[in-house]
Coordinates of C-alpha atoms and ligand atoms in Angstrom, one line a residue:
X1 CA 133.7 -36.4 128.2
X2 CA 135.4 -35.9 125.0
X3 CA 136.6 -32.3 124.1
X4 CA 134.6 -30.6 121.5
X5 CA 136.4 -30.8 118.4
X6 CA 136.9 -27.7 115.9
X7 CA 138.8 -26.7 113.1
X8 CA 140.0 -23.1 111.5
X9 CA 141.6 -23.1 108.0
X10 CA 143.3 -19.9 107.2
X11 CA 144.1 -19.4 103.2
X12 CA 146.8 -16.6 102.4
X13 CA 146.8 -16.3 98.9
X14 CA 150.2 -16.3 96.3
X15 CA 152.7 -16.5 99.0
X16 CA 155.9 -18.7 98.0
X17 CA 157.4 -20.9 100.2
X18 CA 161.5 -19.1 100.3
X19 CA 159.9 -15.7 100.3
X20 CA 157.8 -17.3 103.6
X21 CA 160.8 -19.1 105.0
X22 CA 162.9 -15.6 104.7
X23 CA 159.7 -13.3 106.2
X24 CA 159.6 -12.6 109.8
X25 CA 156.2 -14.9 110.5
X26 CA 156.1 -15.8 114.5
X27 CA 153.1 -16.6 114.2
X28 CA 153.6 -19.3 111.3
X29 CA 156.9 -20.1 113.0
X30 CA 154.8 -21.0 116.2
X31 CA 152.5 -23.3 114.0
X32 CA 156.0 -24.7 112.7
X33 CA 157.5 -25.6 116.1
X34 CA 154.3 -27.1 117.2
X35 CA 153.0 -29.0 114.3
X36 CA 154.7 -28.6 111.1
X37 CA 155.1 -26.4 108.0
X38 CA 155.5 -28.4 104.7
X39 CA 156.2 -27.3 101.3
X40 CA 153.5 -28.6 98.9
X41 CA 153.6 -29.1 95.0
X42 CA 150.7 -28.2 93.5
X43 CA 149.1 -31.4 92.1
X44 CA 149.6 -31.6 88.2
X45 CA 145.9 -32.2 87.5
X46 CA 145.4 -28.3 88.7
X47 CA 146.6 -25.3 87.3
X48 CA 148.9 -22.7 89.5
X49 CA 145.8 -20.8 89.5
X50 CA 144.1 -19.5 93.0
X51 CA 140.3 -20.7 91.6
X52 CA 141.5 -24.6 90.9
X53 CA 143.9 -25.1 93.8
X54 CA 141.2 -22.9 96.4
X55 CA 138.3 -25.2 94.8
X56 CA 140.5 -28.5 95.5
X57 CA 140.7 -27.2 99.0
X58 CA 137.2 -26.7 99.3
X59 CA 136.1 -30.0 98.2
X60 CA 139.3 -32.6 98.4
X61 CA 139.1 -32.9 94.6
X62 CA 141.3 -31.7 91.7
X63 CA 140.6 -29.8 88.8
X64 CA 139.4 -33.0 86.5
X65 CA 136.4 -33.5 89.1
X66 CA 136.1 -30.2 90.3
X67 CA 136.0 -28.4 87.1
X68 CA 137.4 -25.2 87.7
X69 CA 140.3 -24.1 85.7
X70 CA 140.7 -20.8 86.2
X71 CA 139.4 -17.8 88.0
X72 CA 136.2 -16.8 85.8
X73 CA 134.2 -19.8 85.1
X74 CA 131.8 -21.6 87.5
X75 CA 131.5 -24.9 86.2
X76 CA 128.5 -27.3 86.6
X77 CA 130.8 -30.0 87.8
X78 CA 132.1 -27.9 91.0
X79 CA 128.1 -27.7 92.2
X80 CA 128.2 -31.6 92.5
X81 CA 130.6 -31.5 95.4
X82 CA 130.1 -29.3 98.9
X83 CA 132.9 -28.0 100.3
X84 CA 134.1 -29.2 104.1
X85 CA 132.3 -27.2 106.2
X86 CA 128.7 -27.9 104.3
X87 CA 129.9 -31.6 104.4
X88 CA 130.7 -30.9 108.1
X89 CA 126.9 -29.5 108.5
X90 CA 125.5 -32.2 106.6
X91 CA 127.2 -34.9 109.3
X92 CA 126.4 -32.8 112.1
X93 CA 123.7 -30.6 111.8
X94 CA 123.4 -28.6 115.1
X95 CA 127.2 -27.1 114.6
X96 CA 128.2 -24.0 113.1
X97 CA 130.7 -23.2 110.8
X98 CA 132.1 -19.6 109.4
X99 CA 133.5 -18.7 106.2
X100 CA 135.1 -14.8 105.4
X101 CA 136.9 -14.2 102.7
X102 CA 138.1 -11.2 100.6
X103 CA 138.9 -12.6 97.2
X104 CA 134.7 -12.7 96.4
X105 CA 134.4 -15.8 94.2
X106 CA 135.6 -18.0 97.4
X107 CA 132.1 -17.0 99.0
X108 CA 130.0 -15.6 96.9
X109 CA 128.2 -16.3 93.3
X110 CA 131.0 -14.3 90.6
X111 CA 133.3 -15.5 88.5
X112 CA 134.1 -18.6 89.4
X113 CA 132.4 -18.7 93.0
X114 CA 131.3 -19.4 95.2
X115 CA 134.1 -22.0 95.6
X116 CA 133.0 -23.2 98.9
X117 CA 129.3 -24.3 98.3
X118 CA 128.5 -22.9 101.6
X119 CA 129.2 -19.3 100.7
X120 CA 129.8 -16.9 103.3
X121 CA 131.4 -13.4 104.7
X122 CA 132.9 -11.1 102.1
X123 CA 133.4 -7.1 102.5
X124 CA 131.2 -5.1 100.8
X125 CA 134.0 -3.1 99.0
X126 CA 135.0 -5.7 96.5
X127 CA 139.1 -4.9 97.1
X128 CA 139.7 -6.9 93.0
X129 CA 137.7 -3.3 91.8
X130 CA 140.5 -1.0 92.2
X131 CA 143.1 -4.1 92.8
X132 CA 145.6 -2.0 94.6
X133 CA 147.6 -2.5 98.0
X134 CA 145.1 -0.2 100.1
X135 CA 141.8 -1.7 98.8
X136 CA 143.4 -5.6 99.9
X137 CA 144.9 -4.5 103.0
X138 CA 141.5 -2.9 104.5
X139 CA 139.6 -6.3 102.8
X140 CA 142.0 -8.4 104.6
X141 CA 141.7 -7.1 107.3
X142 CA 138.1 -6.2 107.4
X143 CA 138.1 -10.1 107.2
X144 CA 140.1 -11.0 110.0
X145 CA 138.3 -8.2 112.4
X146 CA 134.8 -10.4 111.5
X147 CA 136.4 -13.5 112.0
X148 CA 138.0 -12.5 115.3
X149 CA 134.2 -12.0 116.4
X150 CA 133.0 -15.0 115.5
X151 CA 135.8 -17.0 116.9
X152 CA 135.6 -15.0 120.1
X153 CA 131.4 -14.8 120.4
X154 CA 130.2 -18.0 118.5
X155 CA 131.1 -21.5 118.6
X156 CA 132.6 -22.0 114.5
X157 CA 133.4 -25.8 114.9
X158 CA 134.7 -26.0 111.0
X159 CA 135.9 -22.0 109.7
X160 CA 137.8 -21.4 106.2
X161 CA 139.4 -17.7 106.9
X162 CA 141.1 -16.0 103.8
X163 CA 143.5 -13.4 103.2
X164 CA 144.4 -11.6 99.6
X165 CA 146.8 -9.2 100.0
X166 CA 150.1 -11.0 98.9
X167 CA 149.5 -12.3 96.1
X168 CA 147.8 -8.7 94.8
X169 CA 151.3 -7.1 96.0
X170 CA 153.4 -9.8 94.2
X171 CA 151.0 -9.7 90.8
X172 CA 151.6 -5.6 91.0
X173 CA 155.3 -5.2 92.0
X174 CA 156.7 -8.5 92.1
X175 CA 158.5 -10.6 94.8
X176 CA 160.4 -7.3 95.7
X177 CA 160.5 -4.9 99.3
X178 CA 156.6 -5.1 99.7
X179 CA 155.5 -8.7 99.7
X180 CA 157.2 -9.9 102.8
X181 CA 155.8 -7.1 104.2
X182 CA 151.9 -8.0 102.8
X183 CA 153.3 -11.6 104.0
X184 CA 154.2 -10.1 107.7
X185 CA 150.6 -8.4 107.7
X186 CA 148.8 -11.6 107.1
X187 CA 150.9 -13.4 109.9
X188 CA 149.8 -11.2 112.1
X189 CA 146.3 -11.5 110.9
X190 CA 146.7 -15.1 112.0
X191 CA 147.8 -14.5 115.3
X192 CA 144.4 -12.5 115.9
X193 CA 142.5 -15.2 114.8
X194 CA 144.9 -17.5 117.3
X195 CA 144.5 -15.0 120.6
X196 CA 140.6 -15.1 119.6
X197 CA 140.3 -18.8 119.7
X198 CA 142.6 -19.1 122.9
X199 CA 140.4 -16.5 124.7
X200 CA 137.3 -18.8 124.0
X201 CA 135.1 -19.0 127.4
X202 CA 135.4 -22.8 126.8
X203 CA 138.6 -23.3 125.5
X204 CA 139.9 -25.8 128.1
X205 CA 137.3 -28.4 127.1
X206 CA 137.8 -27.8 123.1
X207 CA 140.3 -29.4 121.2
X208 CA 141.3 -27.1 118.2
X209 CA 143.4 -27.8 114.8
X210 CA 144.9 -25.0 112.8
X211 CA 145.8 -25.5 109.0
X212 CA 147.0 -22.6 107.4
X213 CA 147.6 -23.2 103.1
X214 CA 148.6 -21.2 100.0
X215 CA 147.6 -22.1 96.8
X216 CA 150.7 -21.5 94.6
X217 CA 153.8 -19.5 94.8
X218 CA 155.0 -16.2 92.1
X219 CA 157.2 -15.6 89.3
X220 CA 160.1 -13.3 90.6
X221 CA 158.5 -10.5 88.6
X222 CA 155.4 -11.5 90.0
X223 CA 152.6 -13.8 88.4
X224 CA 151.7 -17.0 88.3
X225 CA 150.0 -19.9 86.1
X226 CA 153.4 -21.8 84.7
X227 CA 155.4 -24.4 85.6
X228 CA 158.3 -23.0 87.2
X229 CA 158.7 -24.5 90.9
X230 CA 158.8 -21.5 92.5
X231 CA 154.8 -21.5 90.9
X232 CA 154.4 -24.9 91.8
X233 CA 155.7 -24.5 95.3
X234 CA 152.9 -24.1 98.1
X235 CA 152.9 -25.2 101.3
X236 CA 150.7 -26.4 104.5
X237 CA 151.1 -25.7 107.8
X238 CA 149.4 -27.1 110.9
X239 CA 149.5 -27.6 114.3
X240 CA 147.0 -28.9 117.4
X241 CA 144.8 -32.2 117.4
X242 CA 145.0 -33.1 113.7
X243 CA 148.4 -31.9 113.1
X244 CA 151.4 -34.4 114.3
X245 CA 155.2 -33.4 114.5
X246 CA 156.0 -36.1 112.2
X247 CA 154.0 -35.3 109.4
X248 CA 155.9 -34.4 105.8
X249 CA 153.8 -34.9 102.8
X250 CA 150.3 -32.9 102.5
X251 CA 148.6 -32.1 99.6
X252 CA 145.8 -29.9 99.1
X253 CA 143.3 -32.3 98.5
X254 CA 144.1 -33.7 102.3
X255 CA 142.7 -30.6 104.2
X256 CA 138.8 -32.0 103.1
X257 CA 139.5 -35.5 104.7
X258 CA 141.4 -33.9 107.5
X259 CA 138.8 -31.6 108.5
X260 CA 136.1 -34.5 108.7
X261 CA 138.3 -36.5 110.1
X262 CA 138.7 -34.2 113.0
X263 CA 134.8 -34.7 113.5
X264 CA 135.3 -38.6 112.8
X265 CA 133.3 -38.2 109.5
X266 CA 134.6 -39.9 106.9
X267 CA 135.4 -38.1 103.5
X268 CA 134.0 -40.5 101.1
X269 CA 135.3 -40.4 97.2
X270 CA 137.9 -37.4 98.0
X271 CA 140.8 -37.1 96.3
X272 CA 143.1 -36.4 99.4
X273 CA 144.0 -38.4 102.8
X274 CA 144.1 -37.1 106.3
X275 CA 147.3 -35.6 107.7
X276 CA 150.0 -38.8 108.6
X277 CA 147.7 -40.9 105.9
X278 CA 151.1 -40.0 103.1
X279 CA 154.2 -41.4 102.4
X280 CA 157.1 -38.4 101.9
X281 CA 158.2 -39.6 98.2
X282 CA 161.5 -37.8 98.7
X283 CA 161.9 -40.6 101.8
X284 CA 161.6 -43.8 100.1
X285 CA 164.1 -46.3 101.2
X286 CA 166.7 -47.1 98.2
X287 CA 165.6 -50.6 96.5
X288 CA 168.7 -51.9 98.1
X289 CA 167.6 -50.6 101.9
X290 CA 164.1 -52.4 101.2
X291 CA 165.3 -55.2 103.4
X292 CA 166.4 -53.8 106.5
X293 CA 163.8 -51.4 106.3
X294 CA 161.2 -53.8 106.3
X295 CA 158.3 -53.9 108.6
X296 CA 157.8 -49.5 107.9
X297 CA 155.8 -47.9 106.1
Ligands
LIG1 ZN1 146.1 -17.5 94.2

């Protein structure tokens, strides 16, 4: 019998890919070594703005389908499309999927939100009313502690699992002492969702993916929006079923097909491909290597 398929997306929110690469992340570096961690740029239809590039993860579309340009507005557009794990649902209704989150408008109905259609888990101290360090750290992990339970006591087949802190730390002091430390904190709020799922009852006869994503990076002196690269620089990481060694080019709009993939549901009309699906543009053959090289992809 085929092993049960499932799927955990963790969002960490603002965290730019040198200030990753220089963090002390085992966990991420684990996800690295046994899958891949690849920087992203953030399509040029969307903003560098958490509510269009969290939507496009969401729902496999960008911002001129989606509709969401920034953080306040809910448009009528984003209600037409469901976001992976209500198209998961809608495929396969007798699984269960899990959403927690502690920026609010990922889950719930403010501001922009709910981003993911299917709302979900968000702490009851809403951590953007006082905005500072303390107030994301306990709503971070206030997330990760309900997620853990889940993971450990249900059977989430499709999860979306997000973290804030960073990118609060980076918008308040900048790229400085204290965001690889917020960055640290949220790696090892991974690895407590990872020791949940690998102390699953069932785990031998469950094949999991992992896809961990931020959504942009930060201006040195913190902030976000422009067109720097260090802005336009994300990155995905994966690892397990869905995840090959050999992958290099992602995009956000890929996690929607790869998650439905995973359940051999096809994502019709997305804007994204499954993981492996996209060529690395950076590894195009010169015109005058087309020859020898023919015959790859
Ligand atoms: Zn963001």
């Amino acid at each position: 019998m085929k092993n049960e398929p499932h799927v955990l997306v963790v969002g960490i929110d603002g965290v730019r890919y040198d200030s990753l690469l220089a963090a002390d992340t085992p966990v991420l570096d684990r996800i690295a070594e046994q899958g891949f961690l690849v920087p992203v740029r953030v399509h040029e239809k969307n903003a560098t703005i958490s509510g269009p590039v969290w939507a496009t993860v969401a729902t496999g579309v960008y911002a001129d389908r989606h509709g969401v340009s920034g953080n306040s507005h809910h448009p009528a557009e984003l209600d037409t499309f469901v976001d992976f794990t209500a198209a998961v649902r809608a495929a396969r209704p007798e699984l269960q999927t899990m959403i927690a989150a502690s920026w609010h408008p990922l889950a719930a109905k403010t501001a922009c939100g709910p981003i993911f259609s299917s709302r979900g888990w968000v702490p009851a101290q809403d951590p953007e009313e006082a905005n500072d360090a303390d107030s994301w750290v306990s709503a971070d992990d206030a997330v990760a502690q309900y997620a853990v339970a889940r993971l450990k006591d249900e059977d989430p087949a499709a999860s979306f699992v997000y973290f804030g802190e960073a990118d609060v730390e980076a918008h308040n002091h900048g790229t400085g002492a204290g965001y690889p430390s917020a960055i640290q904190r949220c790696d090892s709020r991974l690895g407590a969702l990872l020791e949940a799922v690998e102390s699953r009852p069932g785990r031998v006869g469950e094949d999991w993916t992992i896809i961990v994503v931020t959504d942009h990076g930060h201006l040195d002196t913190g902030g976000h929006g422009g067109e720097t690269d260090v802005e336009r620089t994300a990155w995905i990481a994966a690892m397990g079923t869905g995840a090959p060694h050999d992958v290099t080019a992602v995009d956000h709009a890929d996690i929607f097909p790869q998650v439905l993939a995973a359940f051999g549901i096809a994502a019709q009309g997305s804007d994204g491909v499954p993981f492996g699906c996209r060529q690395d543009p950076r590894q195009k053959p010169p015109a005058e290597g087309l020859r020898s090289t023919a015959g790859s992809r």
